[in-house]
XYZ file of C-alpha atoms in Angstrom:
573
model
C 88.684 228.341 25.893
C 89.791 226.983 29.227
C 86.660 228.370 30.854
C 84.495 226.444 28.395
C 86.356 223.210 29.133
C 85.916 223.693 32.851
C 82.208 224.289 32.355
C 81.944 221.085 30.312
C 83.759 219.203 33.050
C 81.355 220.552 35.663
C 78.339 219.454 33.631
C 79.907 216.038 33.220
C 80.302 215.677 36.963
C 76.643 216.560 37.481
C 75.681 213.934 34.908
C 77.781 211.324 36.663
C 76.140 212.132 39.989
C 72.717 211.690 38.409
C 73.722 208.313 36.954
C 75.030 207.148 40.309
C 71.947 208.145 42.320
C 69.030 207.660 39.943
C 70.027 204.927 37.494
C 71.792 202.670 39.938
C 75.079 202.739 37.939
C 78.562 203.564 39.132
C 80.524 206.076 37.050
C 84.071 207.349 37.470
C 86.037 209.909 35.431
C 89.725 210.598 35.318
C 92.014 212.839 33.321
C 95.157 211.523 31.642
C 96.791 214.909 31.561
C 96.550 218.116 29.569
C 98.802 220.485 27.664
C 98.309 223.661 25.714
C 98.253 221.935 22.294
C 96.235 218.748 22.835
C 93.954 220.051 25.560
C 92.321 217.805 28.204
C 91.345 214.185 27.582
C 88.676 212.833 29.942
C 87.815 209.157 30.310
C 84.504 208.076 31.811
C 84.194 204.530 33.114
C 80.700 203.183 33.721
C 80.125 199.824 35.344
C 77.144 198.053 36.955
C 76.386 198.550 40.590
C 76.207 195.066 42.046
C 74.834 195.727 45.482
C 72.397 193.188 46.891
C 69.257 194.051 48.839
C 69.652 194.400 52.589
C 66.063 193.359 53.238
C 63.159 192.165 51.114
C 59.433 191.722 51.688
C 57.272 189.588 49.411
C 53.738 190.923 48.780
C 50.844 189.336 46.904
C 51.733 190.714 43.455
C 54.965 192.576 44.113
C 57.981 192.743 46.385
C 60.023 195.490 48.058
C 63.825 195.638 48.353
C 65.796 197.802 50.774
C 69.287 198.857 49.601
C 69.714 201.491 52.280
C 67.881 203.786 54.668
C 66.708 206.060 51.864
C 66.823 203.570 48.981
C 63.657 201.454 48.897
C 62.280 200.090 45.639
C 58.973 198.434 44.739
C 58.983 195.772 41.981
C 56.026 194.236 40.245
C 55.932 190.443 39.946
C 53.854 190.451 36.774
C 55.232 188.404 33.884
C 55.799 191.422 31.631
C 57.683 193.243 34.403
C 59.919 190.233 35.007
C 60.764 189.978 31.293
C 61.522 193.687 31.045
C 63.656 193.512 34.188
C 65.668 190.560 32.819
C 66.302 192.221 29.451
C 67.404 195.550 30.905
C 69.712 193.829 33.377
C 71.344 191.923 30.478
C 72.017 195.276 28.845
C 73.912 196.424 31.908
C 71.273 198.332 33.866
C 70.601 197.704 37.523
C 67.449 196.106 38.889
C 66.291 199.369 40.442
C 66.748 201.434 37.298
C 65.140 198.827 35.048
C 61.733 198.352 36.597
C 61.779 199.494 40.194
C 59.718 202.301 41.684
C 61.512 204.223 44.369
C 59.467 204.683 47.533
C 59.576 207.804 49.662
C 58.054 208.173 53.093
C 56.843 211.651 52.324
C 57.627 213.195 55.715
C 59.266 216.602 55.669
C 59.807 216.958 59.414
C 61.719 214.828 61.855
C 59.531 212.580 63.968
C 59.325 212.890 67.734
C 57.773 210.862 70.534
C 55.162 213.556 71.150
C 54.226 213.734 67.485
C 51.197 211.404 67.509
C 47.454 211.807 67.010
C 45.268 212.082 70.109
C 43.494 209.007 71.367
C 40.013 208.407 70.054
C 37.435 209.883 72.420
C 34.315 209.396 70.305
C 33.470 206.688 67.781
C 30.651 207.020 65.276
C 29.169 203.917 63.654
C 27.929 204.521 60.107
C 25.009 202.239 59.151
C 23.931 201.854 55.522
C 20.430 201.524 54.130
C 19.128 199.672 51.077
C 21.143 198.825 47.984
C 24.197 197.476 49.771
C 23.788 194.087 48.094
C 24.688 195.653 44.748
C 28.038 196.875 46.100
C 28.973 195.459 49.477
C 31.910 197.853 49.788
C 29.757 200.915 49.166
C 29.369 201.778 52.839
C 33.159 201.632 53.237
C 33.584 204.081 50.360
C 30.834 206.337 51.682
C 32.345 206.331 55.151
C 35.718 207.175 53.631
C 34.222 210.176 51.819
C 32.469 211.296 55.006
C 35.684 210.866 56.990
C 37.602 212.962 54.455
C 35.029 215.756 54.622
C 35.093 215.621 58.428
C 38.876 215.883 58.525
C 38.827 219.001 56.348
C 36.230 220.637 58.578
C 38.133 219.519 61.656
C 41.343 221.174 60.475
C 39.491 224.348 59.526
C 37.090 224.852 62.435
C 38.323 222.641 65.301
C 42.083 222.919 65.099
C 42.203 223.686 68.840
C 40.674 220.292 69.693
C 44.052 218.614 70.185
C 42.954 216.322 73.025
C 39.929 214.851 71.254
C 39.533 212.668 68.212
C 36.415 211.381 66.451
C 36.606 208.182 64.424
C 33.997 206.986 61.911
C 33.571 203.214 61.484
C 31.466 201.654 58.696
C 28.915 198.969 59.620
C 28.111 196.534 56.807
C 25.266 194.259 57.925
C 23.616 193.155 54.649
C 26.149 190.769 53.106
C 26.142 188.341 56.066
C 22.392 187.720 55.925
C 20.971 184.610 54.268
C 17.296 185.721 54.222
C 15.436 183.689 51.543
C 18.540 182.400 49.789
C 17.885 182.441 46.046
C 14.108 182.021 46.162
C 13.398 185.528 44.870
C 15.986 185.051 42.125
C 14.280 181.857 40.980
C 10.895 183.554 40.565
C 12.248 186.633 38.770
C 11.332 186.744 35.041
C 14.143 187.117 32.509
C 12.739 190.131 30.658
C 14.365 193.465 31.609
C 16.579 191.398 33.885
C 18.890 194.300 34.667
C 16.081 196.407 36.102
C 14.670 193.469 38.048
C 18.062 192.637 39.540
C 18.419 196.290 40.555
C 15.089 196.184 42.377
C 15.890 192.823 43.980
C 19.189 194.214 45.282
C 17.755 197.455 46.667
C 14.014 197.855 47.179
C 13.642 194.221 48.198
C 15.362 195.036 51.504
C 12.284 197.049 52.519
C 10.031 194.055 51.868
C 12.373 191.799 53.814
C 12.280 194.122 56.793
C 8.490 194.417 56.801
C 8.198 190.622 56.668
C 7.786 188.997 60.112
C 9.777 186.021 58.831
C 13.007 187.905 58.038
C 12.748 190.992 60.204
C 14.410 189.420 63.243
C 17.275 188.162 61.094
C 17.962 191.705 59.912
C 17.787 193.304 63.364
C 19.906 190.551 64.919
C 22.435 190.837 62.104
C 22.894 194.579 62.592
C 22.960 194.228 66.379
C 25.654 191.564 66.250
C 27.761 193.618 63.852
C 27.509 196.743 66.029
C 28.463 194.806 69.147
C 31.282 193.020 67.323
C 32.807 196.268 66.049
C 32.508 197.897 69.459
C 34.167 194.939 71.205
C 36.921 194.862 68.588
C 37.547 198.584 68.952
C 37.685 198.366 72.756
C 40.107 195.433 72.577
C 42.460 197.503 70.435
C 41.875 200.653 72.494
C 41.723 199.357 76.089
C 41.575 202.843 77.601
C 38.552 203.967 75.587
C 35.891 203.016 78.132
C 37.955 204.015 81.173
C 38.482 207.465 79.680
C 34.738 207.912 79.193
C 34.634 207.362 75.430
C 31.332 208.129 73.710
C 29.489 206.320 70.925
C 27.164 207.812 68.332
C 25.395 206.278 65.342
C 24.817 207.693 61.865
C 22.203 205.819 59.846
C 21.086 206.325 56.276
C 17.710 205.578 54.703
C 16.228 202.257 55.901
C 19.155 201.876 58.288
C 17.557 204.617 60.419
C 14.435 202.507 60.946
C 16.372 199.337 61.744
C 18.677 201.131 64.188
C 15.716 202.870 65.841
C 13.922 199.560 66.344
C 17.034 197.969 67.833
C 17.534 200.820 70.283
C 13.886 200.987 71.360
C 13.073 197.274 71.211
C 10.191 197.559 68.763
C 8.715 194.119 68.001
C 5.467 193.975 65.978
C 5.073 190.229 66.536
C 4.938 190.705 70.303
C 2.399 193.481 69.875
C 0.159 191.310 67.704
C 0.257 188.534 70.295
C -0.650 190.967 73.041
C -3.522 192.385 70.996
C -4.786 188.854 70.401
C -4.774 188.194 74.157
C -6.745 191.400 74.725
C -9.357 190.297 72.221
C -9.683 186.945 73.967
C -10.071 188.744 77.264
C -12.900 190.834 75.789
C -14.861 187.710 74.981
C -15.246 187.031 78.688
C -17.894 189.742 78.812
C -20.403 187.286 77.311
C -20.748 185.549 80.676
C -24.146 186.323 82.104
C -24.842 184.267 85.210
C -23.933 185.508 88.668
C -21.609 182.599 89.369
C -19.815 183.024 86.060
C -19.375 186.775 86.627
C -17.947 186.054 90.055
C -15.462 183.625 88.521
C -14.627 186.211 85.858
C -13.837 188.787 88.530
C -11.565 186.291 90.235
C -9.805 185.646 86.923
C -9.334 189.381 86.331
C -7.899 189.868 89.825
C -5.525 186.981 89.228
C -4.438 188.501 85.893
C -3.886 191.849 87.562
C -1.729 190.217 90.232
C 0.188 188.378 87.495
C 0.849 191.655 85.684
C 2.165 193.206 88.885
C 4.553 190.301 89.340
C 5.656 190.623 85.715
C 6.350 194.327 86.261
C 8.472 193.527 89.313
C 10.365 190.859 87.387
C 10.922 193.263 84.508
C 12.278 195.840 86.937
C 14.753 193.310 88.353
C 15.885 192.388 84.857
C 16.397 196.076 84.075
C 19.087 196.278 86.756
C 21.093 193.468 85.122
C 23.419 193.810 82.115
C 21.583 193.905 78.818
C 21.307 190.427 77.262
C 22.054 189.459 73.690
C 21.179 190.659 71.090
C 20.767 194.191 72.517
C 23.496 196.812 72.160
C 26.355 196.604 74.611
C 26.996 200.354 74.635
C 25.119 203.563 75.326
C 24.298 205.749 72.338
C 24.969 209.448 72.835
C 23.708 210.843 69.520
C 21.602 209.245 66.813
C 21.969 211.021 63.451
C 19.419 210.069 60.788
C 20.212 211.040 57.183
C 17.596 210.794 54.446
C 15.375 208.915 56.868
C 11.859 207.510 56.270
C 11.546 206.811 60.012
C 8.669 209.275 60.436
C 6.502 207.323 57.983
C 7.143 204.033 59.778
C 6.287 205.616 63.134
C 3.117 207.178 61.747
C 1.978 203.832 60.343
C 2.650 202.249 63.741
C 0.185 204.619 65.357
C 2.410 207.303 66.873
C 0.619 210.652 66.904
C 1.577 214.135 68.159
C 1.563 214.791 71.883
C 1.206 217.932 73.960
C 4.797 218.333 75.172
C 7.912 219.055 73.176
C 10.013 216.300 74.692
C 12.135 214.033 72.561
C 10.911 211.199 74.799
C 7.730 211.103 72.733
C 9.750 209.366 70.002
C 13.087 208.393 71.514
C 13.500 208.372 75.318
C 16.637 210.190 76.415
C 17.467 207.249 78.679
C 18.153 205.310 75.466
C 19.717 208.077 73.378
C 20.764 211.491 74.639
C 19.783 213.324 71.468
C 18.113 212.545 68.155
C 18.856 214.402 64.886
C 16.968 214.124 61.596
C 19.114 215.483 58.736
C 17.577 215.693 55.280
C 17.831 217.476 51.961
C 14.648 219.395 51.033
C 14.311 217.473 47.734
C 15.172 214.030 49.091
C 12.105 211.918 48.174
C 12.843 209.322 50.868
C 13.260 211.707 53.824
C 10.431 212.876 56.115
C 10.154 215.179 59.116
C 9.940 213.944 62.712
C 8.997 217.067 64.673
C 5.307 217.102 63.583
C 5.004 213.682 65.259
C 6.036 215.305 68.551
C 4.071 218.562 68.283
C 1.442 218.866 65.587
C 1.829 222.607 64.972
C 5.480 222.109 64.006
C 4.248 221.066 60.578
C 3.909 224.822 60.005
C 7.320 225.632 61.499
C 10.337 225.417 59.242
C 13.083 222.948 60.111
C 16.405 224.381 61.216
C 18.623 225.330 58.297
C 22.090 223.758 58.423
C 24.758 226.433 58.064
C 27.037 226.620 55.076
C 30.474 225.303 55.970
C 32.047 228.658 55.057
C 29.636 230.810 57.065
C 31.407 233.346 59.258
C 30.217 233.436 62.899
C 26.997 231.427 62.413
C 24.256 231.507 65.033
C 24.446 228.467 67.361
C 21.769 225.958 66.466
C 20.236 225.870 69.946
C 19.771 229.654 69.814
C 17.859 229.698 66.523
C 14.243 230.602 67.170
C 11.435 228.695 65.384
C 10.229 230.418 62.222
C 6.881 229.793 60.576
C 6.640 228.673 57.006
C 5.358 231.180 54.476
C 1.610 231.193 53.799
C 1.999 230.146 50.188
C 4.350 227.306 51.072
C 2.120 226.184 53.904
C -0.943 226.217 51.656
C 0.877 224.284 48.971
C 2.076 221.696 51.456
C -1.452 221.280 52.817
C -2.725 220.683 49.299
C 0.008 218.319 48.218
C 0.480 216.440 51.472
C -3.069 216.174 52.735
C -2.432 212.692 54.066
C 0.900 213.366 55.709
C 1.571 211.973 59.184
C 1.332 215.410 60.759
C -2.140 216.064 59.356
C -3.648 212.599 59.586
C -7.381 212.440 60.446
C -8.451 211.626 63.961
C -8.843 207.889 64.401
C -11.593 206.192 66.308
C -10.860 205.684 69.981
C -9.507 202.241 70.721
C -7.919 201.032 73.926
C -5.575 198.076 73.910
C -6.037 197.014 77.500
C -4.359 197.373 80.831
C -1.831 194.630 80.070
C -0.177 196.749 77.395
C -0.115 199.726 79.737
C 1.576 197.680 82.451
C 4.068 196.377 79.955
C 4.746 199.994 78.961
C 5.614 200.808 82.585
C 8.024 197.910 82.644
C 9.582 199.146 79.416
C 10.484 202.467 80.990
C 12.324 200.624 83.753
C 14.185 198.611 81.158
C 15.100 201.629 79.047
C 17.633 202.674 81.679
C 19.762 199.691 80.681
C 19.291 200.346 76.960
C 17.274 198.058 74.747
C 14.623 197.102 77.289
C 12.006 199.376 75.782
C 9.904 196.538 74.446
C 6.316 197.321 75.240
C 5.557 200.917 76.114
C 8.035 202.327 73.623
C 6.616 200.202 70.841
C 3.699 202.491 70.186
C 4.788 205.365 72.402
C 2.051 207.899 72.017
C 2.875 209.111 75.500
C -0.744 209.769 76.469
C -2.362 209.025 79.796
C -3.762 205.607 80.620
C -7.563 205.279 80.376
C -7.636 204.479 84.068
C -5.846 207.757 84.916
C -7.030 211.336 84.481
C -5.912 213.167 81.354
C -2.626 215.028 81.583
C -4.220 218.075 80.020
C -7.209 218.066 82.307
C -5.178 217.531 85.465
C -2.521 220.052 84.525
C 0.382 217.712 85.107
C 1.444 217.258 81.483
C 5.034 218.217 82.305
C 5.400 215.981 85.344
C 7.655 212.984 85.391
C 4.750 210.647 85.989
C 2.971 211.818 82.851
C 6.010 210.869 80.778
C 6.485 207.460 82.379
C 2.930 206.162 81.874
C 2.008 204.887 78.428
C -1.276 203.906 76.911
C -2.385 203.176 73.378
C -5.267 205.581 73.073
C -6.402 207.480 69.997
C -5.217 210.856 68.765
C -5.981 213.752 71.032
C -8.306 216.336 69.513
C -6.527 219.156 67.742
C -7.841 221.593 70.328
C -5.597 219.993 72.927
C -2.434 221.015 71.105
C -0.951 224.234 72.403
C 0.779 226.243 69.684
C 2.833 228.031 72.336
C 4.627 224.817 73.318
C 8.077 224.514 71.793
C 10.403 221.614 71.251
C 12.868 220.961 74.038
C 15.511 220.386 71.360
C 15.034 220.714 67.639
C 15.151 217.425 65.753
C 14.678 218.338 62.071
C 17.683 219.897 60.346
C 17.485 220.735 56.651
C 20.323 221.223 54.194
C 20.246 224.377 52.098
C 19.465 224.133 48.401
C 22.043 225.312 45.885
C 21.409 228.588 44.094
C 21.570 226.968 40.654
C 20.327 223.569 41.721
C 17.596 221.859 39.707
C 15.012 220.379 42.047
C 14.114 217.549 39.696
C 17.721 216.509 39.191
C 18.418 217.059 42.881
C 15.585 214.657 43.743
C 17.606 211.937 42.018
C 20.983 212.737 43.585
C 20.103 214.221 46.972
C 19.481 210.897 48.737
C 23.154 209.949 48.399
C 24.661 213.436 48.625
C 25.109 213.446 52.406
C 28.411 211.556 52.359
C 30.388 214.249 50.539
C 28.664 217.291 52.034
C 31.012 219.518 54.036
C 27.936 221.139 55.587
C 26.875 217.767 57.042
C 30.421 217.063 58.219
C 30.634 220.392 60.049
C 27.169 219.838 61.538
C 28.200 216.461 62.957
C 31.386 217.844 64.495
C 29.537 220.828 65.953
C 27.316 218.660 68.153
C 29.874 215.957 68.880
C 32.516 218.390 70.109
C 29.928 220.528 71.882
C 28.657 217.493 73.769
C 32.188 216.512 74.790
C 32.964 220.070 75.916
C 29.785 220.151 77.982
C 30.661 216.857 79.672
C 34.166 218.098 80.532
C 32.743 221.309 81.986
C 30.304 219.369 84.145
C 33.042 217.034 85.361
C 35.350 219.901 86.356
C 32.686 222.122 87.942
C 32.615 222.202 91.773
C 29.926 220.202 93.503
């Protein structure tokens, strides 16, 4: 019997300890004595703990009270919570036990001075495409999902990278633009208003960007936001630039085209003005008299001298810091996801060349490496490699490895593989008018002035963003006044890559099927085994953000590039 009483007493003590620690009450028990006949009489005294908060912080809709180092409580300031807190306190309960939520730091190990994340060595700007007007915070959510996937892959595959850290920063450029105000809204009919509002908030961005009136506002808006975020990051991380920090850009959908145009300096208005000047210059051929022809020759010599002076001036400007609104940083890697960039370039006149250099599309002086990531059923995405080498339309893009693949083959060691005959035949039938198989256009030269401006653009590309003229329609073919690169056998020389002209497509016989890409550009995600292609066509355009395969692919090239730079810096001269 005594053993049972002792057990009851022990349970009572445990209950009192729980009341003291969890309910915020103070309990005491005492015994008034015991004998063999009456047994033990235990009295429990419970009274309110009246401690006041050591420190308090008022938030927007709540407040936090500190009662001790390990006693921190969060209280809601809603009306119902205040009423419940008042009633329970009248009944004798403490403030913490009535409506407070105890906060825990969640750390299980003791902190140390060395226990801190490495400094950021590489920042990646994430640029959205269309549809951001519907949900202006969408790019922040997408970047958060991408960041979460990257962190999982980083812990699994790059745990040894303790001295490097990659940070992803969202770039929201759409909400700050005024564009046409509410003009489009005022002309939108009321029938099926929901569908019309959806189109106005998404597809309308494409029409805005193709409009000469609003295009500059979009490019300037994105440029300013990129420069603002970079300046803000550097101000908060003053050692980033001194430590050789790198910057890459990830763009999605239409954002790929806008970012590409900002980096290369594409300006269709300037091109139209230059073409108009060339047409006016062609009218001078109607002069017939000897004196008029002599004056025309003098005018042409003067124009040629003026172009030479403009080239010299452009070269001097290239040595100066890049002016607003160009980017204030050098881009290491440009990752395109679900990109229609190839279609825009094809419609601008870019056609396949005879070398496998990335410079045919994106000069390496502007961006070290270009990547085109796409899902095979993404209806918005197109390939870029056939615009560099025509026969790559029959070569399969590089397959992105599964994130759980054991010992995958390095991407740069994967050899090109031809598409199957049936697939190639089907693609030729279905995509007869694709950019890679476009018919040969009639020869048309745009004049020496454009060619000279192209030379000046190469000089400006070294300072990023000066590629205004030659890069605009960079077909990377020889000038009409110079011998053909194929005929002269100097297609791989530096001079052949630095001289631009806007000539027509080279005949298909000039393309050498033995030429390979210097670096692969097209990278394709693998289809799921039980994936429906029709349903995937609806969801694939937005599936890149949560893909662990994409996250691992990004880290593979970012960390590889950083490792290569460190090896080059430490190697003996």
